[in-house]
Amino acid sequence: MLYFSRFKMILIWVAVAITVILAAPNLIPASTLAQLPSWVPKRQMTLGLDLQGGSHILLEMNQNDLIKDRLETTRDEIRTLLRDAKIGYTGLAGTGRTLQVRITDPAQLDVAKTALKSLTEPVAAGLFTGGSIKEMTLDDSEPGLLKFNVTDAGIKYRTSTALTQSIEVVGRRVNELGTTEPIVQRQGDDRILVQVPGLQDPQRLKEILGQTAKLTFQMVDQSMPVQDALNGRPPAGSTVLYSQDDPPVPYLIENRVIVSGENLVDAQATYNSQNNEPVVSFRFDSKGAARFGQATAQNVGKLFAIILDNQVISAPQIREAILGGTGQISGNFTAQSANDLAVLLRAGALPATLTVIEERTVGPGLGQDSIHAGKVAGIIGSILVVVFMFVAYGFLGFLANIALAVHVAMIVGLLSLLGATLTLPGIAGIVLTIGMAVDSNVLIYERIREERRAGRSVIQAIDTGFSKALATIVDSNVTSLIATVVLFYLGTGPVKGFAITYAIGILTTVFTAFTFTRMLVSIWLRRARPKEMPRAPVTFVPPGTKIPFMGIRRWTFTLSSALSILSVVLFMTVGINYGIDFKGGSLIEVQAKGGNADLADIRGRLSSLNIGEVQVQQFGAPNDVLIRVGTQDGGENAEQTVIDKVRGELQDNYDFRRVEVVGPTVSGELAKQGTIAMLIALLGILVYVWFRFEWQFAVGAIVATVHDVVMTIGFFVITGLEFNQSSLAAILTIIGYSLNDTIVVYDRVREDLRKYKRMPLPQLLNNAINETLSRTTLTSVTTILALLALVLFGGEVIRSFTMAMLFGVVFGTYSSIFIAAPLLILFKLRPQTTADEEKPVSGGKAVAT
């Protein structure tokens, strides 16, 4: 196993060199990279929005708008078709998803059905059914009454079509802002995800995305004063609309549309040559120009209104026929508002209203702070792990550190190659894998030491150590990978970024341990020809340690049961401090522009805004403040109104570094996803462990893992740390880590079961735990060192994540020894369970067979 052919060694070194080359551009400034030759790899990791700043906005389409528009269009079609066919009717009206009309002459009923037949004809072929889709069905069960109902399939078809159109419109709007590499993509059946990195003004983006931008040109009804229409009833065919002025001015507008925004081919922000005020110049297509010219020629001297989303922008008088197909929209515009309107008109109108149901915005300043914190935590964590490995293993630790450097380079290189997005939790994932990457090397080295103490030669001990550690490493890493894959598929945003880096770290760990480290050890053996293993400066767990762990199992069971019950009781009574991810609401991080933040002043100013429950607390530095606002009763739009109010109140004195808004719809979905994620992860691990071991091992591993999850939840309750998506990622990672540790112990137990046929189970478990105690201790310490660096230097944003991980590592190690192993006795892994079984066999020595 230690032999490497020249060809194989070359391949390994080439693989390492390629990953280093791929990772190198991340250390070089972009300006320097641009000056290098074209053949040089220049691709860097894509930074997530939480690192480079920007906005993540989730929009949901309002299906009620689509149904309403469909009914209005159908009503107009019915009116036109019946009039053309000279059929008398009455009671043309719609409610909900139904539109009805009564034919006055029963003799004309069949003729009416024939005239209206086009309304119920199929509109498209069904993609999955192979049939056709009908948007409307006809119900003529009541004599003389025709009812047209919008079908579920029709709504689904209309929604899908409208969503596709909306994605195109939103994409054009975002691109008009001049941002770099925006992401606009479909999410589900009625949602659009918009991510705009590096955006400096997220408020402007929301305003542009939130407008339907339905532009129409309609005549002003001057048949009666508008005040009379307000006091009484508007004439048939007209509606009262209001202007955008403050206070708004009412206008009586004819419902008939002369020209709509669909006929626009261009719109540009410009200035009026007479008064130099910002205006929007527009140009119609040939059809729109003809209709607009005809309407203005017929209505010289009258008023016509320019209407955007049912609000009157302006209502000028037609002084002469406008025949050129061009014109100007004037109003109380600023240069930016005129430009924004031009952007909306060029991009086109949305077929339905889009509501912001989730927003996560990070300012560029906070992003740079997060990058700096991540770098500092990574460097310090790496130094601590490197020093510890050298102290624990001497020269072999030095080889492990070289492999560790290659491991980090491979993670960065693969992330760059795949174009994966690096988030702040992703940096935490890299730092965490630094602590856990040495686990495979520790397993191998401890196994080598064990084989050497058993009397094997140095070469035999090393060869056997690598061989016997392989199955354990594969089993332990697969269980971690299962939890990580679940996290990737059910997580969102930064959490998914953590899952990607952590999964890549698991895979590269196995490669570096069993390929690169083994090759380095092989080269050392061939050149140095050592007679003895390198000595370590410090021995943390002396050889031959015999701690009677099983002797206190009843005490540990009692303690764990009591703590678990306490955690559940506290969870049910006190409750956990859910973040906005799971309960909805708004989270705003602000930084004072000068001096320290005045929490009392902020609290007082926000309390007067009538926005419900408000929590204000210091967040890290004295000038940083975290504001939490509870879920609003008014629904999704009310959440956005809260942000506008808070911004208007504080923006003069504070910079807005981070804004997160999660509406009630998304928060409920995230809570459901989180529960499903944990159940799927536990089920997947149970199946794998059951497949690889006996059922007692599988159930024992799951019980121990559930114990760790319950303990971690209790930790959140007692400490009051916020439980959010990152916290859920921490729990799933703890599940993987805890199983990793448990599998190592179980693998040794399984090996000893085959070796010692007559040894009582408690004694066998003590032996197995003591034999792996050095590995357990060293792996836990390296992981804890890396996590401590994250807790102390990683910043406030991921503190709840890293503290939960730190707690979980400690309890994961505890449960592997004091919960998972003793459960094998309880489940009678060996049938002989008597009072004498705790006594040593053959004078205290195991009998090998």
mmCIF file of C-alpha atoms in Angstrom, residues 705-836:
data_model
loop_
_atom_site.group_PDB
_atom_site.id
_atom_site.type_symbol
_atom_site.label_atom_id
_atom_site.label_comp_id
_atom_site.label_asym_id
_atom_site.label_seq_id
_atom_site.Cartn_x
_atom_site.Cartn_y
_atom_site.Cartn_z
ATOM 1 C CA THR A 705 -27.148 11.940 17.823
ATOM 2 C CA VAL A 706 -30.661 12.888 18.928
ATOM 3 C CA HIS A 707 -29.202 13.426 22.402
ATOM 4 C CA ASP A 708 -26.696 15.906 20.957
ATOM 5 C CA VAL A 709 -29.423 17.725 19.023
ATOM 6 C CA VAL A 710 -31.596 18.018 22.136
ATOM 7 C CA MET A 711 -28.626 19.269 24.157
ATOM 8 C CA THR A 712 -27.828 21.881 21.515
ATOM 9 C CA ILE A 713 -31.422 23.103 21.477
ATOM 10 C CA GLY A 714 -31.254 23.382 25.271
ATOM 11 C CA PHE A 715 -28.045 25.391 24.833
ATOM 12 C CA PHE A 716 -29.909 27.840 22.559
ATOM 13 C CA VAL A 717 -32.737 28.162 25.093
ATOM 14 C CA ILE A 718 -30.432 28.788 28.078
ATOM 15 C CA THR A 719 -28.064 31.208 26.315
ATOM 16 C CA GLY A 720 -30.796 33.053 24.420
ATOM 17 C CA LEU A 721 -28.783 32.908 21.206
ATOM 18 C CA GLU A 722 -30.805 33.580 18.076
ATOM 19 C CA PHE A 723 -31.894 30.424 16.274
ATOM 20 C CA ASN A 724 -31.804 31.042 12.521
ATOM 21 C CA GLN A 725 -30.878 29.229 9.322
ATOM 22 C CA SER A 726 -27.190 29.267 10.276
ATOM 23 C CA SER A 727 -28.081 27.676 13.602
ATOM 24 C CA LEU A 728 -29.913 24.941 11.719
ATOM 25 C CA ALA A 729 -26.767 24.440 9.633
ATOM 26 C CA ALA A 730 -24.821 24.127 12.888
ATOM 27 C CA ILE A 731 -27.169 21.395 14.163
ATOM 28 C CA LEU A 732 -26.922 19.424 10.923
ATOM 29 C CA THR A 733 -23.129 19.758 11.044
ATOM 30 C CA ILE A 734 -23.132 18.605 14.660
ATOM 31 C CA ILE A 735 -25.136 15.579 13.533
ATOM 32 C CA GLY A 736 -22.407 14.779 11.026
ATOM 33 C CA TYR A 737 -19.567 15.421 13.488
ATOM 34 C CA SER A 738 -21.168 13.429 16.295
ATOM 35 C CA LEU A 739 -21.708 10.482 13.960
ATOM 36 C CA ASN A 740 -18.118 10.829 12.759
ATOM 37 C CA ASP A 741 -16.845 10.360 16.300
ATOM 38 C CA THR A 742 -19.333 7.606 17.113
ATOM 39 C CA ILE A 743 -18.460 5.644 13.973
ATOM 40 C CA VAL A 744 -14.777 5.643 14.942
ATOM 41 C CA VAL A 745 -15.607 4.079 18.322
ATOM 42 C CA TYR A 746 -18.096 1.635 16.787
ATOM 43 C CA ASP A 747 -15.628 0.574 14.121
ATOM 44 C CA ARG A 748 -13.110 -0.374 16.815
ATOM 45 C CA VAL A 749 -15.857 -2.148 18.797
ATOM 46 C CA ARG A 750 -16.755 -4.195 15.730
ATOM 47 C CA GLU A 751 -13.106 -5.059 15.177
ATOM 48 C CA ASP A 752 -12.658 -6.125 18.803
ATOM 49 C CA LEU A 753 -15.845 -8.224 18.675
ATOM 50 C CA ARG A 754 -14.209 -10.323 15.973
ATOM 51 C CA LYS A 755 -10.913 -10.451 17.846
ATOM 52 C CA TYR A 756 -12.078 -11.194 21.404
ATOM 53 C CA LYS A 757 -14.839 -13.771 21.254
ATOM 54 C CA ARG A 758 -15.225 -14.322 25.026
ATOM 55 C CA MET A 759 -14.536 -10.845 26.397
ATOM 56 C CA PRO A 760 -17.509 -9.391 28.316
ATOM 57 C CA LEU A 761 -19.084 -6.506 26.446
ATOM 58 C CA PRO A 762 -18.458 -3.768 29.069
ATOM 59 C CA GLN A 763 -14.760 -4.666 29.182
ATOM 60 C CA LEU A 764 -14.602 -4.810 25.397
ATOM 61 C CA LEU A 765 -16.207 -1.378 25.144
ATOM 62 C CA ASN A 766 -13.726 0.041 27.669
ATOM 63 C CA ASN A 767 -10.860 -1.360 25.605
ATOM 64 C CA ALA A 768 -12.264 0.047 22.348
ATOM 65 C CA ILE A 769 -12.813 3.507 23.822
ATOM 66 C CA ASN A 770 -9.354 3.609 25.420
ATOM 67 C CA GLU A 771 -7.748 2.430 22.184
ATOM 68 C CA THR A 772 -9.386 5.283 20.269
ATOM 69 C CA LEU A 773 -9.190 7.835 23.112
ATOM 70 C CA SER A 774 -6.047 9.494 21.763
ATOM 71 C CA ARG A 775 -7.667 9.960 18.355
ATOM 72 C CA THR A 776 -10.896 11.263 19.929
ATOM 73 C CA THR A 777 -8.999 13.722 22.120
ATOM 74 C CA LEU A 778 -6.702 15.038 19.397
ATOM 75 C CA THR A 779 -9.488 15.424 16.807
ATOM 76 C CA SER A 780 -11.728 17.229 19.294
ATOM 77 C CA VAL A 781 -8.930 19.582 20.311
ATOM 78 C CA THR A 782 -8.031 20.497 16.717
ATOM 79 C CA THR A 783 -11.684 21.138 15.863
ATOM 80 C CA ILE A 784 -12.197 23.165 19.043
ATOM 81 C CA LEU A 785 -9.098 25.273 18.263
ATOM 82 C CA ALA A 786 -10.467 26.125 14.810
ATOM 83 C CA LEU A 787 -13.910 26.915 16.250
ATOM 84 C CA LEU A 788 -12.448 29.083 18.997
ATOM 85 C CA ALA A 789 -10.779 31.182 16.306
ATOM 86 C CA LEU A 790 -14.176 31.581 14.631
ATOM 87 C CA VAL A 791 -15.936 32.455 17.896
ATOM 88 C CA LEU A 792 -13.335 35.036 18.912
ATOM 89 C CA PHE A 793 -12.459 36.563 15.539
ATOM 90 C CA GLY A 794 -15.177 35.527 13.049
ATOM 91 C CA GLY A 795 -17.501 38.430 13.801
ATOM 92 C CA GLU A 796 -20.949 38.823 15.293
ATOM 93 C CA VAL A 797 -22.880 37.717 12.207
ATOM 94 C CA ILE A 798 -21.924 34.024 12.596
ATOM 95 C CA ARG A 799 -21.367 33.965 16.350
ATOM 96 C CA SER A 800 -24.502 31.930 17.130
ATOM 97 C CA PHE A 801 -23.436 29.406 14.471
ATOM 98 C CA THR A 802 -19.885 29.005 15.781
ATOM 99 C CA MET A 803 -20.862 28.901 19.464
ATOM 100 C CA ALA A 804 -23.430 26.196 18.759
ATOM 101 C CA MET A 805 -20.784 24.256 16.817
ATOM 102 C CA LEU A 806 -18.326 24.575 19.697
ATOM 103 C CA PHE A 807 -20.908 23.300 22.163
ATOM 104 C CA GLY A 808 -21.898 20.511 19.786
ATOM 105 C CA VAL A 809 -18.325 19.273 19.331
ATOM 106 C CA VAL A 810 -17.880 18.968 23.093
ATOM 107 C CA PHE A 811 -21.159 17.098 23.586
ATOM 108 C CA GLY A 812 -20.622 15.050 20.431
ATOM 109 C CA THR A 813 -17.385 13.733 21.906
ATOM 110 C CA TYR A 814 -19.095 13.072 25.243
ATOM 111 C CA SER A 815 -22.025 11.189 23.668
ATOM 112 C CA SER A 816 -19.746 8.939 21.594
ATOM 113 C CA ILE A 817 -18.159 7.637 24.780
ATOM 114 C CA PHE A 818 -20.889 7.823 27.407
ATOM 115 C CA ILE A 819 -24.085 7.365 25.356
ATOM 116 C CA ALA A 820 -23.427 5.552 22.081
ATOM 117 C CA ALA A 821 -21.108 2.883 23.523
ATOM 118 C CA PRO A 822 -23.131 1.958 26.674
ATOM 119 C CA LEU A 823 -26.290 1.637 24.568
ATOM 120 C CA LEU A 824 -24.738 -1.465 22.987
ATOM 121 C CA ILE A 825 -24.916 -3.107 26.423
ATOM 122 C CA LEU A 826 -28.530 -2.030 26.853
ATOM 123 C CA PHE A 827 -29.416 -3.449 23.417
ATOM 124 C CA LYS A 828 -27.638 -6.741 24.294
ATOM 125 C CA LEU A 829 -25.155 -6.681 21.434
ATOM 126 C CA ARG A 830 -23.738 -9.829 23.059
ATOM 127 C CA PRO A 831 -26.420 -12.061 24.530
ATOM 128 C CA GLN A 832 -24.518 -12.966 27.709
ATOM 129 C CA THR A 833 -25.370 -10.085 30.012
ATOM 130 C CA THR A 834 -24.786 -11.194 33.593
ATOM 131 C CA ALA A 835 -23.559 -9.599 36.743
ATOM 132 C CA ASP A 836 -20.186 -11.277 36.310
#
